[in-house]
PDB file of C-alpha atoms in Angstrom:
ATOM      1  CA  ASN A   1      31.693  15.061  -7.531  1.00 68.00           C
ATOM      2  CA  ALA A   2      29.330  12.565  -5.911  1.00 78.00           C
ATOM      3  CA  GLY A   3      30.295   9.508  -8.021  1.00 94.00           C
ATOM      4  CA  VAL A   4      28.709   6.389  -6.518  1.00 97.00           C
ATOM      5  CA  THR A   5      26.629   6.947  -3.409  1.00 97.00           C
ATOM      6  CA  GLN A   6      25.325   4.096  -1.302  1.00 97.00           C
ATOM      7  CA  THR A   7      23.193   4.119   1.824  1.00 96.00           C
ATOM      8  CA  PRO A   8      23.032   3.229   4.615  1.00 97.00           C
ATOM      9  CA  LYS A   9      26.645   3.203   5.790  1.00 96.00           C
ATOM     10  CA  PHE A  10      25.931   0.901   8.721  1.00 97.00           C
ATOM     11  CA  ARG A  11      22.983  -1.324   9.542  1.00 97.00           C
ATOM     12  CA  ILE A  12      22.197  -4.054  12.040  1.00 97.00           C
ATOM     13  CA  LEU A  13      19.492  -6.482  11.002  1.00 97.00           C
ATOM     14  CA  LYS A  14      17.812  -9.262  12.885  1.00 97.00           C
ATOM     15  CA  ILE A  15      17.614 -12.713  11.330  1.00 97.00           C
ATOM     16  CA  GLY A  16      14.637 -12.902   8.983  1.00 96.00           C
ATOM     17  CA  GLN A  17      14.307  -9.164   8.448  1.00 97.00           C
ATOM     18  CA  SER A  18      14.543  -7.612   5.005  1.00 96.00           C
ATOM     19  CA  MET A  19      16.151  -4.421   3.826  1.00 96.00           C
ATOM     20  CA  THR A  20      17.266  -2.538   0.743  1.00 98.00           C
ATOM     21  CA  LEU A  21      20.712  -1.095   0.166  1.00 98.00           C
ATOM     22  CA  GLN A  22      20.404   1.962  -2.023  1.00 98.00           C
ATOM     23  CA  CYS A  23      22.919   2.867  -4.723  1.00 98.00           C
ATOM     24  CA  THR A  24      22.949   5.767  -7.126  1.00 98.00           C
ATOM     25  CA  GLN A  25      25.577   7.077  -9.540  1.00 97.00           C
ATOM     26  CA  ASP A  26      25.775  10.380 -11.344  1.00 96.00           C
ATOM     27  CA  MET A  27      28.298   9.458 -14.051  1.00 96.00           C
ATOM     28  CA  ASN A  28      25.726   8.140 -16.542  1.00 95.00           C
ATOM     29  CA  HIS A  29      27.389   4.718 -16.468  1.00 95.00           C
ATOM     30  CA  ASN A  30      25.552   1.831 -18.059  1.00 94.00           C
ATOM     31  CA  TYR A  31      27.292  -0.845 -15.995  1.00 95.00           C
ATOM     32  CA  MET A  32      26.547  -1.204 -12.301  1.00 96.00           C
ATOM     33  CA  TYR A  33      27.608  -3.868  -9.834  1.00 97.00           C
ATOM     34  CA  TRP A  34      27.050  -5.075  -6.307  1.00 98.00           C
ATOM     35  CA  TYR A  35      29.924  -6.794  -4.529  1.00 97.00           C
ATOM     36  CA  ARG A  36      30.317  -8.170  -1.070  1.00 97.00           C
ATOM     37  CA  GLN A  37      33.651  -8.214   0.689  1.00 95.00           C
ATOM     38  CA  ASP A  38      34.517 -10.694   3.413  1.00 92.00           C
ATOM     39  CA  PRO A  39      37.909 -10.926   5.145  1.00 82.00           C
ATOM     40  CA  GLY A  40      40.419 -12.840   3.046  1.00 78.00           C
ATOM     41  CA  MET A  41      37.842 -13.571   0.364  1.00 81.00           C
ATOM     42  CA  GLY A  42      38.224 -10.548  -1.853  1.00 88.00           C
ATOM     43  CA  LEU A  43      35.309  -9.053  -3.746  1.00 93.00           C
ATOM     44  CA  LYS A  44      32.511 -11.378  -4.732  1.00 93.00           C
ATOM     45  CA  LEU A  45      30.053 -10.235  -7.392  1.00 94.00           C
ATOM     46  CA  ILE A  46      26.417 -10.527  -6.307  1.00 97.00           C
ATOM     47  CA  TYR A  47      24.541  -8.996  -9.237  1.00 97.00           C
ATOM     48  CA  TYR A  48      25.332  -6.699 -12.101  1.00 96.00           C
ATOM     49  CA  SER A  49      23.500  -4.672 -14.703  1.00 96.00           C
ATOM     50  CA  VAL A  50      24.563  -3.485 -18.138  1.00 94.00           C
ATOM     51  CA  GLY A  51      21.743  -0.998 -18.506  1.00 94.00           C
ATOM     52  CA  ALA A  52      18.307   0.021 -17.294  1.00 95.00           C
ATOM     53  CA  GLY A  53      15.973  -2.946 -17.244  1.00 95.00           C
ATOM     54  CA  ILE A  54      18.784  -5.513 -17.538  1.00 96.00           C
ATOM     55  CA  THR A  55      20.188  -7.430 -14.578  1.00 97.00           C
ATOM     56  CA  ASP A  56      22.152 -10.626 -14.239  1.00 96.00           C
ATOM     57  CA  LYS A  57      23.447 -12.870 -11.495  1.00 96.00           C
ATOM     58  CA  GLY A  58      27.029 -12.814 -10.387  1.00 94.00           C
ATOM     59  CA  GLU A  59      28.944 -15.350  -8.351  1.00 91.00           C
ATOM     60  CA  VAL A  60      26.922 -15.185  -5.100  1.00 94.00           C
ATOM     61  CA  PRO A  61      23.317 -14.098  -5.860  1.00 97.00           C
ATOM     62  CA  ASN A  62      21.415 -16.321  -3.424  1.00 96.00           C
ATOM     63  CA  GLY A  63      19.452 -14.358  -0.844  1.00 96.00           C
ATOM     64  CA  TYR A  64      19.565 -11.127  -2.832  1.00 97.00           C
ATOM     65  CA  ASN A  65      17.548  -9.358  -5.487  1.00 97.00           C
ATOM     66  CA  VAL A  66      18.159  -6.279  -7.607  1.00 98.00           C
ATOM     67  CA  SER A  67      16.313  -4.002  -9.974  1.00 96.00           C
ATOM     68  CA  ARG A  68      17.463  -1.367 -12.447  1.00 97.00           C
ATOM     69  CA  SER A  69      14.608   0.900 -13.403  1.00 97.00           C
ATOM     70  CA  THR A  70      16.842   3.871 -14.189  1.00 97.00           C
ATOM     71  CA  THR A  71      20.432   4.350 -15.319  1.00 97.00           C
ATOM     72  CA  GLU A  72      21.283   6.043 -12.020  1.00 97.00           C
ATOM     73  CA  ASP A  73      19.865   3.627  -9.447  1.00 98.00           C
ATOM     74  CA  PHE A  74      20.662   0.024  -8.623  1.00 98.00           C
ATOM     75  CA  PRO A  75      19.182  -1.049  -5.267  1.00 98.00           C
ATOM     76  CA  LEU A  76      20.072  -4.362  -3.645  1.00 98.00           C
ATOM     77  CA  ARG A  77      17.335  -6.138  -1.711  1.00 97.00           C
ATOM     78  CA  LEU A  78      18.113  -8.606   1.059  1.00 96.00           C
ATOM     79  CA  GLU A  79      15.236 -10.941   1.774  1.00 89.00           C
ATOM     80  CA  LEU A  80      15.067 -12.931   5.005  1.00 94.00           C
ATOM     81  CA  ALA A  81      18.444 -11.838   6.332  1.00 95.00           C
ATOM     82  CA  ALA A  82      20.786 -14.573   7.554  1.00 96.00           C
ATOM     83  CA  PRO A  83      24.037 -14.329   9.582  1.00 96.00           C
ATOM     84  CA  SER A  84      25.922 -15.433   6.434  1.00 95.00           C
ATOM     85  CA  GLN A  85      24.954 -12.097   4.886  1.00 97.00           C
ATOM     86  CA  THR A  86      26.992 -10.192   7.467  1.00 97.00           C
ATOM     87  CA  SER A  87      29.479  -8.439   5.228  1.00 97.00           C
ATOM     88  CA  VAL A  88      30.590  -5.175   3.670  1.00 97.00           C
ATOM     89  CA  TYR A  89      28.676  -4.376   0.508  1.00 98.00           C
ATOM     90  CA  PHE A  90      30.020  -2.220  -2.287  1.00 98.00           C
ATOM     91  CA  CYS A  91      28.103  -0.758  -5.152  1.00 98.00           C
ATOM     92  CA  ALA A  92      30.117   0.188  -8.208  1.00 97.00           C
ATOM     93  CA  SER A  93      29.681   1.536 -11.707  1.00 96.00           C
ATOM     94  CA  SER A  94      31.592   1.599 -14.951  1.00 94.00           C
ATOM     95  CA  SER A  95      31.183   2.798 -18.509  1.00 91.00           C
ATOM     96  CA  GLY A  96      32.214  -0.643 -19.745  1.00 84.00           C
ATOM     97  CA  SER A  97      34.065  -3.873 -19.013  1.00 78.00           C
ATOM     98  CA  MET A  98      37.345  -2.356 -20.201  1.00 80.00           C
ATOM     99  CA  ASN A  99      37.081   0.774 -18.141  1.00 85.00           C
ATOM    100  CA  THR A 100      37.574   1.970 -14.587  1.00 90.00           C
ATOM    101  CA  ILE A 101      35.155   0.742 -11.948  1.00 93.00           C
ATOM    102  CA  TYR A 102      34.146   3.407  -9.469  1.00 95.00           C
ATOM    103  CA  PHE A 103      33.182   2.108  -6.046  1.00 97.00           C
ATOM    104  CA  GLY A 104      30.973   3.561  -3.388  1.00 97.00           C
ATOM    105  CA  GLU A 105      32.163   3.934   0.192  1.00 95.00           C
ATOM    106  CA  GLY A 106      30.604   0.658   1.311  1.00 96.00           C
ATOM    107  CA  SER A 107      27.747  -0.459   3.555  1.00 97.00           C
ATOM    108  CA  TRP A 108      28.551  -2.434   6.687  1.00 97.00           C
ATOM    109  CA  LEU A 109      25.773  -4.914   7.410  1.00 97.00           C
ATOM    110  CA  THR A 110      25.538  -7.104  10.492  1.00 97.00           C
ATOM    111  CA  VAL A 111      22.842  -9.759  10.841  1.00 97.00           C
ATOM    112  CA  VAL A 112      22.229 -10.901  14.420  1.00 96.00           C
TER     113      VAL A 112
ATOM    114  CA  GLN B   1      36.514 -21.249  -9.190  1.00 73.00           C
ATOM    115  CA  GLN B   2      38.777 -18.276  -8.677  1.00 80.00           C
ATOM    116  CA  GLN B   3      39.328 -16.701 -12.088  1.00 89.00           C
ATOM    117  CA  VAL B   4      42.230 -14.589 -10.854  1.00 94.00           C
ATOM    118  CA  LYS B   5      44.636 -15.945  -8.247  1.00 95.00           C
ATOM    119  CA  GLN B   6      46.536 -13.433  -6.142  1.00 96.00           C
ATOM    120  CA  SER B   7      49.479 -13.817  -3.793  1.00 96.00           C
ATOM    121  CA  PRO B   8      50.641 -13.205  -1.170  1.00 97.00           C
ATOM    122  CA  GLN B   9      47.657 -12.692   1.117  1.00 95.00           C
ATOM    123  CA  SER B  10      49.676 -10.314   3.274  1.00 96.00           C
ATOM    124  CA  LEU B  11      52.987  -8.531   2.917  1.00 97.00           C
ATOM    125  CA  ILE B  12      55.164  -6.556   5.295  1.00 98.00           C
ATOM    126  CA  VAL B  13      57.845  -4.322   3.803  1.00 98.00           C
ATOM    127  CA  GLN B  14      60.283  -1.849   5.278  1.00 98.00           C
ATOM    128  CA  LYS B  15      59.988   1.765   4.242  1.00 98.00           C
ATOM    129  CA  GLY B  16      61.997   2.298   1.068  1.00 98.00           C
ATOM    130  CA  GLY B  17      61.744  -1.329   0.028  1.00 98.00           C
ATOM    131  CA  ILE B  18      60.048  -2.901  -2.973  1.00 98.00           C
ATOM    132  CA  SER B  19      56.598  -4.456  -2.606  1.00 98.00           C
ATOM    133  CA  ILE B  20      55.661  -7.133  -5.136  1.00 98.00           C
ATOM    134  CA  ILE B  21      52.209  -8.644  -5.539  1.00 98.00           C
ATOM    135  CA  ASN B  22      51.513 -11.358  -8.070  1.00 98.00           C
ATOM    136  CA  CYS B  23      48.414 -12.456  -9.961  1.00 98.00           C
ATOM    137  CA  ALA B  24      47.713 -15.286 -12.371  1.00 97.00           C
ATOM    138  CA  TYR B  25      44.779 -16.034 -14.645  1.00 96.00           C
ATOM    139  CA  GLU B  26      43.620 -18.803 -16.950  1.00 92.00           C
ATOM    140  CA  ASN B  27      41.103 -17.192 -19.283  1.00 92.00           C
ATOM    141  CA  THR B  28      42.980 -16.067 -22.395  1.00 92.00           C
ATOM    142  CA  ALA B  29      40.022 -13.846 -23.326  1.00 91.00           C
ATOM    143  CA  PHE B  30      41.002 -11.416 -20.574  1.00 93.00           C
ATOM    144  CA  ASP B  31      42.455  -8.268 -22.080  1.00 91.00           C
ATOM    145  CA  TYR B  32      42.289  -5.651 -19.363  1.00 93.00           C
ATOM    146  CA  PHE B  33      44.157  -5.955 -16.064  1.00 95.00           C
ATOM    147  CA  PRO B  34      43.624  -3.244 -13.454  1.00 95.00           C
ATOM    148  CA  TRP B  35      44.945  -2.958  -9.927  1.00 97.00           C
ATOM    149  CA  TYR B  36      42.822  -1.420  -7.199  1.00 97.00           C
ATOM    150  CA  GLN B  37      43.946   0.071  -3.891  1.00 98.00           C
ATOM    151  CA  GLN B  38      41.706   0.050  -0.846  1.00 97.00           C
ATOM    152  CA  PHE B  39      42.258   1.931   2.401  1.00 96.00           C
ATOM    153  CA  PRO B  40      40.430   0.859   5.574  1.00 92.00           C
ATOM    154  CA  GLY B  41      36.815   1.973   5.612  1.00 91.00           C
ATOM    155  CA  LYS B  42      36.861   3.002   1.960  1.00 94.00           C
ATOM    156  CA  GLY B  43      35.906   1.502  -1.360  1.00 95.00           C
ATOM    157  CA  PRO B  44      38.623   0.286  -3.747  1.00 96.00           C
ATOM    158  CA  ALA B  45      39.993   2.843  -6.196  1.00 96.00           C
ATOM    159  CA  LEU B  46      41.822   2.300  -9.469  1.00 95.00           C
ATOM    160  CA  LEU B  47      45.588   2.496  -9.050  1.00 97.00           C
ATOM    161  CA  ILE B  48      46.959   1.459 -12.424  1.00 96.00           C
ATOM    162  CA  ALA B  49      45.887  -0.749 -15.327  1.00 95.00           C
ATOM    163  CA  ILE B  50      47.462  -2.506 -18.276  1.00 94.00           C
ATOM    164  CA  ARG B  51      46.322  -4.025 -21.547  1.00 92.00           C
ATOM    165  CA  PRO B  52      48.158  -7.055 -22.989  1.00 88.00           C
ATOM    166  CA  ASP B  53      49.701  -5.220 -25.917  1.00 90.00           C
ATOM    167  CA  VAL B  54      52.478  -3.991 -23.603  1.00 92.00           C
ATOM    168  CA  SER B  55      54.644  -5.878 -21.107  1.00 93.00           C
ATOM    169  CA  GLU B  56      55.075  -3.092 -18.603  1.00 96.00           C
ATOM    170  CA  LYS B  57      53.361   0.077 -17.478  1.00 96.00           C
ATOM    171  CA  LYS B  58      54.795   2.540 -15.002  1.00 97.00           C
ATOM    172  CA  GLU B  59      53.090   5.356 -13.148  1.00 96.00           C
ATOM    173  CA  GLY B  60      55.299   7.023 -10.589  1.00 97.00           C
ATOM    174  CA  ARG B  61      56.410   4.415  -8.044  1.00 98.00           C
ATOM    175  CA  PHE B  62      53.888   1.858  -9.302  1.00 98.00           C
ATOM    176  CA  THR B  63      54.677  -0.570 -12.121  1.00 97.00           C
ATOM    177  CA  ILE B  64      52.679  -3.396 -13.648  1.00 97.00           C
ATOM    178  CA  SER B  65      54.667  -6.186 -15.274  1.00 96.00           C
ATOM    179  CA  PHE B  66      52.695  -8.388 -17.643  1.00 95.00           C
ATOM    180  CA  ASN B  67      53.701 -11.801 -18.964  1.00 94.00           C
ATOM    181  CA  LYS B  68      51.158 -12.883 -21.554  1.00 93.00           C
ATOM    182  CA  SER B  69      52.658 -16.317 -22.240  1.00 93.00           C
ATOM    183  CA  ALA B  70      52.719 -17.183 -18.526  1.00 95.00           C
ATOM    184  CA  LYS B  71      49.328 -15.556 -17.950  1.00 95.00           C
ATOM    185  CA  GLN B  72      50.714 -13.634 -15.015  1.00 97.00           C
ATOM    186  CA  PHE B  73      50.923 -10.012 -14.023  1.00 97.00           C
ATOM    187  CA  SER B  74      52.378  -8.300 -11.016  1.00 98.00           C
ATOM    188  CA  LEU B  75      52.378  -4.983  -9.207  1.00 98.00           C
ATOM    189  CA  HIS B  76      55.673  -3.510  -8.070  1.00 98.00           C
ATOM    190  CA  ILE B  77      55.724  -0.638  -5.618  1.00 98.00           C
ATOM    191  CA  MET B  78      59.140   0.996  -5.542  1.00 98.00           C
ATOM    192  CA  ASP B  79      60.385   2.969  -2.523  1.00 98.00           C
ATOM    193  CA  SER B  80      57.396   1.767  -0.496  1.00 98.00           C
ATOM    194  CA  GLN B  81      56.011   4.297   1.973  1.00 98.00           C
ATOM    195  CA  PRO B  82      53.857   3.915   5.104  1.00 97.00           C
ATOM    196  CA  GLY B  83      51.088   5.700   3.180  1.00 97.00           C
ATOM    197  CA  ASP B  84      51.055   2.782   0.743  1.00 98.00           C
ATOM    198  CA  SER B  85      49.751   0.524   3.526  1.00 98.00           C
ATOM    199  CA  ALA B  86      46.452  -0.717   2.116  1.00 97.00           C
ATOM    200  CA  THR B  87      44.805  -3.718   0.532  1.00 97.00           C
ATOM    201  CA  TYR B  88      45.575  -4.261  -3.140  1.00 98.00           C
ATOM    202  CA  PHE B  89      43.360  -6.158  -5.563  1.00 97.00           C
ATOM    203  CA  CYS B  90      44.248  -7.314  -9.023  1.00 97.00           C
ATOM    204  CA  ALA B  91      41.447  -7.825 -11.506  1.00 95.00           C
ATOM    205  CA  ALA B  92      40.789  -8.951 -15.053  1.00 94.00           C
ATOM    206  CA  SER B  93      38.087  -8.430 -17.626  1.00 92.00           C
ATOM    207  CA  SER B  94      37.458  -8.853 -21.325  1.00 89.00           C
ATOM    208  CA  ARG B  95      35.893  -6.659 -23.986  1.00 83.00           C
ATOM    209  CA  THR B  96      33.412  -9.435 -24.739  1.00 80.00           C
ATOM    210  CA  GLY B  97      32.338  -9.928 -21.132  1.00 79.00           C
ATOM    211  CA  ASN B  98      30.423  -7.850 -18.641  1.00 81.00           C
ATOM    212  CA  GLN B  99      32.248  -8.668 -15.440  1.00 86.00           C
ATOM    213  CA  PHE B 100      35.440  -7.882 -13.650  1.00 91.00           C
ATOM    214  CA  TYR B 101      37.078 -10.766 -11.823  1.00 92.00           C
ATOM    215  CA  PHE B 102      38.986  -9.788  -8.697  1.00 93.00           C
ATOM    216  CA  GLY B 103      41.789 -11.503  -6.845  1.00 94.00           C
ATOM    217  CA  THR B 104      41.424 -12.179  -3.139  1.00 94.00           C
ATOM    218  CA  GLY B 105      43.483  -9.158  -2.140  1.00 95.00           C
ATOM    219  CA  THR B 106      46.864  -8.493  -0.526  1.00 97.00           C
ATOM    220  CA  SER B 107      47.157  -6.589   2.718  1.00 96.00           C
ATOM    221  CA  LEU B 108      50.332  -4.501   2.509  1.00 98.00           C
ATOM    222  CA  THR B 109      51.934  -3.012   5.593  1.00 98.00           C
ATOM    223  CA  VAL B 110      54.904  -0.698   5.168  1.00 98.00           C
ATOM    224  CA  ILE B 111      56.897  -0.346   8.370  1.00 97.00           C
ATOM    225  CA  PRO B 112      58.539   3.052   9.013  1.00 93.00           C
TER     226      PRO B 112
END
């Protein structure tokens, strides 16, 4: 019953550092998403993928990159971390745009 | 531009009372409207969802009311309990799109 698993849970980065948030799902979902959540701002879509090898930008893609080499994995890369990237990041998956989205537990990232 | 507008931002209700959260949308292509519930430190989880062929859907104490002509939908929580204290997100998607669009969230506090 793993569902969507994302790591790490918590991370502190220094300005200019880079890191990768890992995400894997075991439900064989084609659709995967990365959201960031900031207080009072709801969930903002960073990137999404509708299948292996296919990725597309969401609402707030600047400063991030993704890849989707397998159905299961959808890592999010932060390049040159900035304080504005301090946020909670959620990976999610779905079998389609008319179906339930399953979220991971979240990754708390602080850039100092 | 916020595709789905949600109100209120926060809500305080006495135990046993009715909690009402409202959402509005503009895109008439939307045809799936889920509500997600998020507890502190956790990812959002599907609570209840509706498709526009019905005007109301009820699951236990939770009801979605849908007004297609007004492009509005709302979540009603009957007999609200302290355990319902959480953040609630409405969302919308379409069968022809690949994204879910989330509201900005409502923080519900149910006072014992």
